[in-house]
Every structure is written in C-alpha cells, then in structure tokens.
C-alpha cells in the first residue's frame, strides 16, 4: 500500500481551490466598488473590512493562541491616537502614519505583554480590560489633542490625502480593503508556516504542544505583539475615516472588543473563515435591526447564546464540517504512493 | 552513575495528604529499558510529570545527561530528548493525525518542517495509523489516540522515551507488535521507561522493574523475579489478572 519513496504533502484540495477562487473574485469585485457602489455603500464596506480585520486578529489571539483578551480596544484607540498625534502635531502624512501607528503599538505591547502574561486564566482577560482603561484615561490627559473632549483632523491634513472629496473617499476605501486583505493574507501565510503549526497545536492542546517541544510562551508573545501591530493599523484607519476622535469612541469596549468577540464567536472561533462569516452575519443583523435601539443589542446577545449552544464551532464550523468546505489552503494532507489515506 | 541518562534524586511530592514520592532515587541507565509498576493512584504518572516538567516536585532534583533540569520547562526537556506518551491522550484534535506527528517532529526534533514528512509517514506506518493519516485526530478512537501518543513521542526523536500505559486494550497480536516496536526503538539506542499494567508485555520488553508504592520504590530488580516477590504480589494484587485480562 505504501511506497516510502513517493510521499507528498498537499496543502490545497478541491474545496480550498474553489474557496480561493471565490475569495479572489470577491476581492477584485470589491476593489472595483467605487465604480459600482454609492458613497454610503463604500463607507459601509470599509467598516465591514475593518471588522473582518479586527475579528481575524482577535481570532488569532484568542482562537489560536488561547489569549482571551477583552482589551483589544486598547490598541484600536492607541493606533488612532498615534495617527492623530503624528498628523496634527508632527505633520506626518496620514497614510504614512498608519504603519507608524502599527509599529508604535507593537513596541508598547512588548512591556504590556510582559505584565499581562504574568496573569493566569481569567485574570489575563480582566488585566487586558484594565490596561485598556489605563490607555483611555491616558489619552484623556493629552491636552494637545484636546484631552477628554476629543478633536478633529484639520482640513489641511484631510486635503493631503487627495484633492477632491470623491478621490479621498476612494483612496481611504482602497486602503481599508488593502489592509483587510493584507492582514488576512498575513494570517494565512502565518498559519501555513512553521508558526502556524505551533499555533494550531496550541489551539488544540497546550499541554500536548509544550510536551512536543513547542515553545508556547514565545509563540504567544509573538502573536500578541503582531496582533497589536495589526489592530493599531486598523484603528488608525478607522479614525482617519471618521475624522473625529475622542477617548470614549477610540477606546470603546463595545465597538472594538464586544462586537469583535461576537463576530468571531458566531462565525467560528479558531478557524480562519469564522471572522469573515461572522462579520457578514453581524452587518446583516445590524442593517436590518438597527432601528430597534436597545432591542437590537438584546437580539445580538440572543443570537450569540443560541450559536454558542447549538453550534459551538460557530456558523462556519457547522457547515464546513458537514461539507468539507474551506476557503484557504491550510491543510497538510499526506499522499502516499499517489493515494490519499482517509 | 555517570552512565545514567535520566536521574531522580531525592524526589518528594505530595498532593495534600496523598504522598506520591518521599525521597525517591531512580536512575535510568543509558540504553536501558526500565519498567515501573504500582497500584492505581501510586503516583506513576506523576513521576513522569516530574521527569518531563509538567509537575514540579516539592523537593529533590531531576538530572538529564548530567545536567540539573529540575527547573527546565517541558518544551525544553522535550527538545533535549525526553519524550512522553500521555496515559490520557493529549492529541491536537483539530489537526490531522499526520499533522500531529509533524508538530512533534518539527518542534520536538528541532527540524525543518519539510525534512520531517518522510519520517512522520514511516512512523504512521510503524504505529498502525497510516490508513488514518489524514483523519482529524479528534475523531480517533481511544485506542488510536493511544497509538498516536506513541507515534508522536517517537516523532520527537527522543533519547529517553517515557511510555504511560500504551498496551491497555490491545489484542494479543497487537501487544506482541507493540513489544517488538519498543524493543526495536530501544535497540536503536533510545532509553525507555515504561509504566504498564499489562505486566506480561512489560516483562517481555524491559531489563529492570521497579515497584512504586506508598511514595517509595519498594522493590527493584529483574522483572520476572520482582513480580514473584511476596511483598510485591501482596500490595499489587490482581497484577496477574490484569495481564490475563489484556489477552482476552
Ligand atoms: N494535579 C493533581 N492534584 C491533586 N491530586 C493529584 C493530581 N495529580 C494526581 N493526583 C493524585 O495523585 C495520585 C497519584 O496519581 P497518578 O496519576 O500519578 O497515579 P498512577 O500511579 O499513575 O495511577 P494509575 O495506575 O491509575 O494511572 C492519585 O491519587 C491522584 O488522584
Ligand atoms: Mg497513571
């Protein structure tokens, strides 16, 4: 049955080739959105991209590395504030400020991680939330950015993006799409690499991973820093688009952590496709129920509870397991002598 | 003692009132196959935890190849060459059986991913898992999970292999195949400690047997001789039964 000389490992299968074709087609169509969508739709799509990116990053952190942070709004706000500070106080071009905001957050996340990783279990989650509060209170102290009341980007900064309003909106839209695609691509590449192997093992069984030689602490550390980097860039872009910032909006636990967790959990935590599906479901719910006010949040909560009880692997887990679907070629399937064992 | 590869020195451990080890000394010689028996709850698995770093001892030291590793993390110990199969399997449930081995071989063995594929495929064959290579490990039966434990431990290319009850539930020819596999691994230069209730399998594979009871090693010597000692038979009643049961 087996011929030791003919061993092959395949990453993609029919499902993932179809999946990748769908994803590629969707990205091309979305990149052309300025030609087929109106202004409101472009804004909505940009928001969707931001949530896909934030949720994918949180999924990497909590779903794979087991770091259940409820304080990622710390990095959204930090990134946003770094962009505003650089653009308004140092005259840095706002688009250049986006990656700088990412680097700044990554640097700050190094000592933060040192502190947070001393906390075990639930205390880690609580610690991340407290840390985000500290970030918010600190931002409120920055009088150069009008402290607690917040501030807006001056016209000169906005004009530096592009001359006309339409072009500005197009540019910001494309950057939002590019950032989400880049973050997803980076996550796919990470998961296909040696680190992905380690991360997936950690996701499934930390004791097993450690006992098989995986340096769990180091992998978690790197993931925490990388996720801070990505999250801050997304945060910077979100507020560049909003133009206005205040500590309460930039460090909103509701907008940047609670909704992100909701998205990931209903979509499927610990699966790369989960946050994408979750974001789509979230926006469908939001667009159809937003008029209901507080009831809308109750419905979100109810949906989350039902999904957690009925489909603990999320909506994507529900269908993917049944039909063998996958959007990205992440597997390593062994082929022996031209045949694939079950 | 210079030739011993893994040494427990004056190890003590208790969980509340339960004394697991009370100043235990144990040395595994280079290339040796050592068996550990003892009644349920004696603390055999805990000793493996102390050797691999998942359980900190209250007192005493662990040495590997002459170096004190008492405070070394489990992942480093694995990379140094101490591999373990868990009595309660710890598979990477969402990964395929093959990927499980790749993790162990790449990280535990300190190799590049591509370089371990062939060896992992060969190990799957050796451990009777080749036809389930691409199955999710979480969907395996308990017996196959145990096979996976063994395969994964071997995949790390260990110098010391710790086996915790890998024979339970096997039918006779499978037990014989397991014993043959253990002997083969040992012949390749790997030192082995094997905890096993299926005593006849153990006796066939190890050079020396120790008996853990009440926090101490109460007997030690040639396997066939040790299990005949009245003192061992007394505290470890039903040992023979277990051996027979496994054949059924
Ligand atoms: N983490 C722990 N905390 C508290 N008690 C523990 C812990 N781990 C093991 N024990 C207890 O220590 C004793 C020894 O357990 P251990 O699993 O080491 O025994 P064992 O000899 O391997 O038993 P078996 O033959 O059933 O596998 C048991 O009474 C067990 O309940
Ligand atoms: Mg045990």
XYZ file of C-alpha atoms and ligand atoms in Angstrom:
622
model
C 0.000 0.000 0.000
C 2.677 2.455 0.936
C 5.701 3.270 -1.064
C 8.083 5.204 1.130
C 9.751 6.768 -1.882
C 6.634 8.600 -3.048
C 5.472 10.750 -0.188
C 3.888 14.068 -0.952
C 2.145 16.688 1.157
C -0.673 18.695 -0.366
C -1.865 21.985 1.026
C -4.806 22.635 -1.219
C -7.723 20.461 -2.172
C -10.738 20.933 -4.415
C -12.618 22.786 -1.686
C -9.798 25.205 -0.985
C -9.177 25.807 -4.709
C -12.829 26.715 -5.139
C -12.649 28.761 -1.955
C -9.601 30.664 -3.105
C -11.221 31.364 -6.481
C -14.284 32.748 -4.716
C -12.145 34.906 -2.426
C -10.053 36.235 -5.326
C -13.135 37.017 -7.378
C -14.714 38.808 -4.435
C -11.613 40.913 -3.808
C -11.474 42.004 -7.460
C -15.156 42.907 -7.467
C -14.781 44.817 -4.214
C -11.726 46.668 -5.460
C -13.931 47.945 -8.289
C -16.651 49.071 -5.876
C -16.002 52.811 -6.435
C -17.384 52.239 -9.950
C -20.494 50.382 -8.908
C -21.323 51.451 -5.356
C -22.576 54.717 -3.904
C -20.901 56.718 -1.148
C -22.896 55.190 1.691
C -22.137 51.682 0.460
C -18.421 52.430 0.250
C -18.454 53.607 3.854
C -20.346 50.524 4.921
C -17.957 48.244 3.058
C -14.944 49.978 4.635
C -16.471 49.370 8.020
C -17.007 45.718 7.145
C -13.349 45.387 6.129
C -12.267 46.930 9.413
C -14.333 44.407 11.344
C -13.102 41.466 9.264
C -9.557 42.578 10.074
C -10.166 43.221 13.773
C -12.022 39.945 14.227
C -9.405 37.961 12.303
C -6.719 39.400 14.551
C -8.693 38.708 17.702
C -9.325 35.186 16.436
C -5.595 34.646 16.048
C -5.070 35.878 19.575
C -7.939 34.134 21.369
C -8.897 31.330 18.997
C -5.402 30.092 18.249
C -3.023 31.365 20.905
C -5.615 30.971 23.674
C -5.095 34.586 24.781
C -8.650 35.673 25.515
C -8.115 39.411 25.607
C -11.111 41.642 26.239
C -8.959 44.727 25.913
C -8.035 44.908 22.248
C -9.771 48.290 22.072
C -6.607 49.499 23.789
C -4.730 49.038 20.507
C -7.522 50.349 18.290
C -7.515 53.570 20.319
C -3.759 53.700 20.578
C -3.331 53.370 16.835
C -5.958 56.041 16.225
C -4.358 58.458 18.670
C -0.875 57.895 17.275
C -2.201 58.742 13.814
C -3.889 61.909 15.060
C -0.819 62.959 17.033
C 1.543 62.347 14.125
C -0.692 64.078 11.594
C -1.650 67.055 13.757
C 1.437 67.648 15.863
C 4.303 66.327 13.728
C 2.937 66.955 10.251
C 3.327 63.359 9.142
C 1.259 62.382 6.108
C -1.769 60.469 7.481
C -1.243 57.489 5.203
C 2.359 57.205 6.332
C 1.151 57.488 9.910
C -0.880 54.259 9.598
C 2.083 51.843 9.587
C 3.889 54.005 12.142
C 0.857 53.631 14.421
C 1.209 49.869 13.998
C 4.872 49.934 14.962
C 4.204 52.187 17.944
C 1.559 49.788 19.239
C 3.844 46.800 18.692
C 6.572 48.479 20.729
C 4.194 49.381 23.535
C 2.684 45.900 23.502
C 6.043 44.362 24.434
C 6.100 45.595 28.050
C 2.297 45.283 28.254
C 2.588 41.605 27.324
C 5.307 41.111 29.937
C 2.871 42.382 32.531
C -0.249 40.640 31.212
C 1.426 37.252 30.774
C 2.036 37.128 34.492
C -1.732 36.853 34.879
C -3.276 33.412 34.550
C -6.666 32.382 33.253
C -9.479 34.828 33.892
C -7.073 37.330 35.388
C -5.472 37.733 31.992
C -8.818 38.764 30.493
C -9.507 41.173 33.336
C -5.976 42.540 33.114
C -6.308 43.339 29.416
C -9.525 45.226 30.092
C -7.950 47.220 32.926
C -4.995 48.009 30.675
C -7.342 49.357 28.020
C -8.943 51.600 30.650
C -5.493 52.898 31.560
C -4.883 53.669 27.874
C -8.210 55.509 27.635
C -7.580 57.581 30.750
C -4.095 58.435 29.490
C -5.478 59.590 26.159
C -7.897 61.855 28.019
C -4.887 63.576 29.601
C -3.294 64.568 26.283
C -4.262 68.230 26.139
C -2.567 68.751 22.786
C -5.348 66.568 21.341
C -7.993 68.247 23.469
C -7.993 65.581 26.149
C -11.316 64.165 27.199
C -13.480 66.087 24.735
C -11.666 64.906 21.643
C -10.651 66.621 18.425
C -10.971 66.565 14.645
C -8.370 66.322 11.907
C -7.729 69.778 10.414
C -8.703 70.383 6.804
C -5.071 70.557 5.674
C -4.445 67.000 6.860
C -7.565 65.739 5.129
C -6.692 67.543 1.898
C -3.250 65.930 1.913
C -4.851 62.535 1.234
C -6.287 63.661 -2.104
C -7.515 66.880 -3.656
C -11.164 66.070 -4.195
C -13.589 64.614 -1.701
C -14.526 61.804 -4.047
C -10.916 60.792 -4.612
C -10.276 60.930 -0.867
C -13.140 58.565 -0.251
C -11.897 56.225 -2.939
C -8.356 56.230 -1.536
C -9.496 55.543 2.002
C -11.789 52.811 0.726
C -8.994 51.094 -1.179
C -6.686 51.317 1.775
C -9.335 49.770 4.011
C -9.734 46.904 1.548
C -5.994 46.502 1.088
C -5.367 46.468 4.824
C -8.001 43.789 5.447
C -6.703 41.670 2.559
C -3.111 42.114 3.734
C -3.992 41.119 7.283
C -5.908 38.058 6.093
C -3.095 37.092 3.735
C -0.556 37.504 6.522
C -2.646 35.273 8.774
C -2.975 32.622 6.051
C 0.771 32.711 5.474
C 1.446 32.572 9.187
C -0.829 29.575 9.613
C 0.850 27.787 6.718
C 4.261 28.350 8.195
C 6.036 26.575 10.987
C 4.495 29.054 13.422
C 1.070 28.114 12.159
C 1.765 24.520 13.003
C 2.717 25.563 16.512
C -0.254 27.900 16.848
C -2.758 25.299 15.734
C -1.244 22.800 18.134
C -1.536 25.362 20.940
C -5.147 25.994 19.953
C -5.938 22.313 20.228
C -3.902 21.279 23.253
C -1.451 23.434 25.121
C -0.123 20.654 27.330
C 0.396 18.478 24.283
C 2.113 21.300 22.430
C 4.541 22.007 25.260
C 5.271 18.329 25.670
C 6.067 18.109 21.964
C 8.660 20.844 22.147
C 6.600 23.885 21.150
C 7.806 26.991 22.944
C 4.275 28.054 23.836
C 5.218 31.186 25.787
C 7.324 32.539 22.932
C 4.690 31.869 20.289
C 2.035 33.595 22.416
C 4.293 36.561 22.920
C 4.961 36.968 19.221
C 1.275 36.619 18.391
C 0.320 39.209 20.995
C 2.763 41.744 19.564
C 1.855 41.000 15.940
C -1.848 41.326 16.705
C -1.264 44.649 18.470
C 0.551 45.843 15.340
C -2.321 44.914 13.041
C -5.059 46.098 15.386
C -3.489 49.528 15.770
C -3.204 49.979 11.997
C -6.875 49.143 11.612
C -7.709 51.533 14.459
C -5.703 54.316 12.823
C -7.517 53.820 9.546
C -10.970 53.675 11.154
C -10.456 57.066 12.771
C -8.784 58.578 9.746
C -12.059 57.823 8.011
C -14.152 59.134 10.911
C -12.002 62.316 11.015
C -13.108 62.900 14.619
C -11.624 61.204 17.685
C -12.333 61.157 21.418
C -11.131 58.805 24.141
C -14.577 57.293 24.527
C -15.007 56.438 20.846
C -11.407 55.369 20.234
C -11.273 53.135 23.301
C -14.851 51.876 23.065
C -15.054 48.411 24.572
C -18.412 47.942 22.883
C -17.382 48.800 19.346
C -13.877 47.357 19.218
C -13.989 44.427 21.600
C -17.543 43.241 22.358
C -18.712 43.310 18.725
C -15.439 41.754 17.595
C -15.831 38.891 20.050
C -19.467 38.459 18.992
C -18.419 38.264 15.350
C -15.699 35.735 15.995
C -17.766 33.504 18.230
C -20.811 33.308 15.954
C -18.640 32.888 12.857
C -16.419 30.230 14.363
C -13.535 30.805 16.734
C -10.244 29.107 15.940
C -11.000 28.977 12.217
C -9.709 31.479 9.763
C -13.045 31.713 7.923
C -15.020 32.307 11.125
C -14.470 36.072 11.438
C -15.381 36.649 7.774
C -18.691 34.807 8.070
C -19.305 36.353 11.485
C -18.790 39.880 10.151
C -21.285 39.295 7.350
C -23.882 37.980 9.799
C -23.214 40.858 12.177
C -23.722 43.503 9.496
C -26.861 41.848 8.152
C -28.287 41.899 11.677
C -27.157 45.455 12.255
C -28.551 46.798 8.995
C -31.910 45.115 9.493
C -32.313 45.704 13.223
C -30.521 48.984 13.900
C -33.791 50.900 14.174
C -34.862 48.818 17.138
C -32.420 50.502 19.531
C -31.701 48.559 22.689
C -33.647 45.534 21.447
C -31.048 45.211 18.703
C -28.368 44.516 21.310
C -30.625 42.015 23.053
C -31.120 40.179 19.775
C -27.364 40.120 19.199
C -26.923 38.597 22.643
C -29.618 36.020 21.979
C -28.043 35.063 18.647
C -24.674 34.646 20.352
C -26.162 32.409 23.032
C -28.068 30.247 20.553
C -24.986 29.833 18.353
C -22.780 29.003 21.342
C -25.244 26.344 22.499
C -26.234 24.874 19.147
C -23.034 25.359 17.180
C -20.059 25.778 19.489
C -17.763 25.799 16.463
C -19.686 28.729 15.030
C -21.746 29.012 11.884
C -18.770 28.271 9.684
C -17.895 25.218 11.755
C -21.445 23.984 11.299
C -21.338 23.980 7.503
C -17.620 23.460 6.936
C -17.517 20.235 8.926
C -20.545 18.874 7.125
C -19.459 19.687 3.580
C -15.691 19.759 3.958
C -15.552 23.394 2.889
C -12.511 25.564 3.319
C -11.714 28.969 1.926
C -7.958 28.813 2.344
C -5.431 26.041 1.688
C -4.169 25.447 5.210
C -4.101 21.687 5.433
C -1.194 19.359 5.144
C -2.609 16.207 3.626
C -0.320 13.250 3.263
C -0.299 11.473 -0.083
C 1.338 8.059 -0.051
C 2.149 6.400 -3.347
C -0.229 8.726 -5.193
C -3.120 7.893 -2.860
C -4.600 9.916 -0.062
C -5.438 7.883 3.027
C -8.694 8.865 4.676
C 26.065 6.722 37.967
C 27.935 8.619 35.272
C 26.330 6.415 32.629
C 22.789 7.229 33.722
C 20.871 9.428 31.318
C 17.880 10.374 33.479
C 18.086 10.562 37.249
C 15.644 11.385 40.007
C 17.464 12.435 43.149
C 15.628 12.510 46.494
C 12.367 13.478 44.810
C 9.443 14.239 47.102
C 5.930 15.121 46.046
C 2.568 15.141 47.726
C -0.908 16.258 46.777
C -2.473 17.351 50.040
C -2.329 14.300 52.253
C -1.522 11.939 49.387
C 2.173 11.117 49.367
C 3.321 10.400 45.814
C 7.047 10.360 46.415
C 9.000 10.512 49.616
C 12.644 10.950 48.709
C 12.713 8.729 45.632
C 16.024 7.987 43.916
C 15.884 6.461 40.480
C 18.477 6.277 37.736
C 17.830 5.217 34.176
C 20.997 3.902 32.580
C 21.962 4.883 29.056
C 20.267 2.413 26.707
C 18.275 0.759 29.460
C 14.604 -0.254 29.352
C 13.034 0.161 32.767
C 9.540 -0.841 33.817
C 7.501 0.816 36.549
C 4.526 -0.869 38.144
C 2.446 0.009 41.166
C -1.187 0.068 42.215
C -3.649 2.593 40.791
C -3.015 6.011 42.232
C 0.500 5.137 43.417
C 1.891 8.136 41.557
C 3.498 6.602 38.494
C 2.079 9.137 36.081
C 3.039 11.921 38.477
C 6.645 10.690 38.348
C 6.529 11.127 34.555
C 5.201 14.616 35.143
C 8.184 15.334 37.350
C 10.575 13.931 34.746
C 9.039 15.941 31.911
C 8.463 19.157 33.824
C 4.670 19.318 33.872
C 4.596 18.633 37.628
C 7.021 20.469 39.920
C 8.468 18.307 42.708
C 8.268 19.571 46.292
C 11.889 18.619 46.855
C 14.724 16.859 45.073
C 16.306 17.178 41.672
C 15.981 15.798 38.169
C 19.094 15.282 36.044
C 19.303 14.650 32.333
C 22.636 13.666 30.897
C 24.347 15.063 33.993
C 22.619 18.457 33.862
C 20.147 19.606 36.508
C 16.836 20.097 34.678
C 14.596 20.444 37.741
C 13.561 23.933 36.662
C 13.651 23.354 32.926
C 10.365 23.812 31.028
C 8.596 20.813 29.445
C 9.195 22.148 25.930
C 12.938 22.442 26.520
C 13.108 19.000 28.081
C 11.346 17.619 25.028
C 13.854 19.286 22.740
C 16.680 17.957 24.900
C 15.369 14.486 24.152
C 12.810 13.475 26.767
C 9.570 12.383 25.116
C 6.443 11.162 26.762
C 3.212 9.475 25.819
C 0.301 10.564 27.983
C -1.843 7.997 29.745
C -4.802 10.268 28.969
C -4.090 11.110 25.324
C -3.476 14.766 24.513
C -3.995 14.926 20.745
C -4.209 18.086 18.665
C -7.841 17.284 17.955
C -8.435 19.724 15.093
C -5.298 18.702 13.202
C -4.874 15.566 11.145
C -3.026 12.572 12.525
C -0.170 13.332 10.152
C -0.021 16.979 11.224
C 0.114 15.858 14.853
C 3.312 13.992 14.063
C 4.720 16.869 12.043
C 4.375 19.160 15.075
C 6.199 16.698 17.305
C 8.927 16.002 14.753
C 9.491 19.621 13.736
C 9.463 21.188 17.199
C 10.450 18.334 19.489
C 13.018 17.138 16.977
C 14.182 20.664 16.143
C 13.940 20.117 12.388
C 12.573 21.980 9.401
C 9.041 21.060 8.512
C 9.846 19.688 5.067
C 12.548 17.469 6.432
C 10.235 15.513 8.705
C 7.494 14.468 6.282
C 9.084 11.161 5.279
C 9.894 10.166 8.822
C 6.383 11.013 10.003
C 4.864 8.909 7.243
C 7.114 5.999 8.204
C 6.153 6.338 11.866
C 2.455 6.297 10.984
C 3.054 3.012 9.209
C 5.028 1.656 12.154
C 2.367 2.594 14.680
C -0.535 1.308 12.612
C -2.014 4.680 11.734
C -1.066 5.004 8.063
C -4.596 4.480 6.765
C -5.894 7.236 9.046
C -3.153 9.742 8.273
C -5.486 12.496 7.093
C -8.193 11.966 9.647
C -8.812 14.603 12.317
C -7.094 13.377 15.464
C -10.153 14.373 17.473
C -12.226 11.761 15.648
C -9.963 8.827 16.543
C -10.997 6.034 18.887
C -9.279 5.834 22.272
C -7.089 3.020 21.042
C -5.950 5.026 18.029
C -5.364 8.061 20.234
C -3.009 5.939 22.288
C -1.243 4.835 19.128
C -0.942 8.482 18.209
C 0.575 9.252 21.618
C 3.269 6.673 20.982
C 3.874 7.835 17.417
C 4.126 11.462 18.482
C 6.567 10.698 21.251
C 8.722 8.774 18.776
C 8.460 11.586 16.242
C 10.411 13.914 18.527
C 13.462 11.655 18.046
C 13.882 11.147 21.779
C 16.880 9.912 23.708
C 14.600 8.957 26.578
C 11.129 7.627 25.840
C 8.532 7.595 28.622
C 5.552 5.339 27.913
C 2.492 5.548 30.127
C 0.129 2.585 29.717
C 0.219 2.137 25.983
C -0.726 -1.568 25.947
C -4.133 -1.444 27.627
C -6.955 -2.570 25.335
C -4.720 -4.116 22.688
C -5.458 -7.633 21.475
C -2.721 -10.235 21.699
C -1.001 -9.833 18.365
C -1.135 -6.067 18.748
C 0.522 -6.358 22.147
C 3.215 -8.530 20.609
C 3.722 -5.958 17.859
C 3.983 -3.209 20.467
C 6.594 -5.136 22.432
C 8.536 -5.684 19.224
C 8.320 -1.961 18.436
C 9.556 -0.999 21.901
C 12.450 -3.402 21.566
C 13.292 -2.015 18.159
C 13.269 1.558 19.477
C 15.470 0.518 22.320
C 17.857 -1.293 20.006
C 18.272 1.985 18.147
C 19.796 3.425 21.316
C 16.809 5.049 22.989
C 16.492 4.619 26.747
C 12.988 3.752 27.878
C 10.812 3.912 30.968
C 7.531 2.090 30.600
C 4.616 2.271 33.038
C 2.277 -0.601 32.328
C -0.465 -2.598 33.972
C -0.222 -5.260 31.280
C 2.631 -6.895 33.136
C 3.408 -9.723 30.747
C 4.023 -7.225 27.959
C 6.226 -5.173 30.228
C 8.273 -8.135 31.351
C 8.907 -9.076 27.747
C 10.321 -5.645 26.962
C 12.250 -4.303 29.966
C 15.560 -5.181 31.636
C 14.636 -3.958 35.067
C 11.455 -3.431 37.010
C 10.704 -1.107 39.930
C 7.581 -1.078 42.058
C 6.153 2.215 43.328
C 4.030 2.094 46.431
C 3.356 4.485 49.273
C 5.778 7.082 47.994
C 8.738 4.715 47.734
C 10.228 2.227 45.325
C 9.603 -0.887 47.372
C 11.177 -3.380 45.006
C 13.676 -3.332 42.196
C 15.368 -5.969 40.074
C 14.978 -8.388 37.195
C 11.344 -8.231 36.017
C 10.427 -11.912 36.283
C 11.963 -12.125 39.711
C 10.498 -8.865 41.098
C 6.906 -9.720 40.373
C 7.288 -13.030 42.185
C 8.334 -11.413 45.443
C 5.585 -11.969 48.026
C 5.769 -8.350 49.131
C 5.066 -7.176 45.575
C 2.287 -9.675 44.978
C 0.707 -8.596 48.232
C 0.450 -4.868 47.520
C -0.145 -5.378 43.861
C -2.829 -7.997 43.950
C -4.520 -8.751 40.705
C -1.421 -7.995 38.748
C -1.550 -11.347 37.028
C -5.243 -10.876 36.447
C -4.547 -7.682 34.626
C -2.055 -9.480 32.495
C -4.565 -12.140 31.594
C -7.333 -9.624 31.052
C -5.296 -7.895 28.451
C -5.047 -11.099 26.485
C -8.773 -11.591 26.380
N -2.740 17.577 39.921
C -3.158 16.807 40.944
N -3.731 17.354 42.022
C -4.153 16.593 43.054
N -4.032 15.275 43.094
C -3.466 14.659 42.047
C -3.008 15.390 40.904
N -2.483 14.522 40.019
C -2.631 13.311 40.560
N -3.211 13.390 41.768
C -3.483 12.268 42.663
O -2.247 11.655 42.928
C -2.387 10.252 42.986
C -1.433 9.622 42.016
O -1.886 9.847 40.683
P -1.139 9.224 39.447
O -1.973 9.525 38.258
O 0.257 9.706 39.417
O -1.162 7.673 39.768
P -0.807 6.441 38.855
O 0.128 5.577 39.616
O -0.370 6.871 37.515
O -2.223 5.729 38.767
P -2.857 4.840 37.573
O -2.260 3.483 37.671
O -4.318 4.819 37.873
O -2.550 5.510 36.296
C -3.836 9.960 42.720
O -4.486 9.787 43.947
C -4.330 11.198 42.020
O -5.679 11.385 42.281
Mg -1.076 6.691 35.686
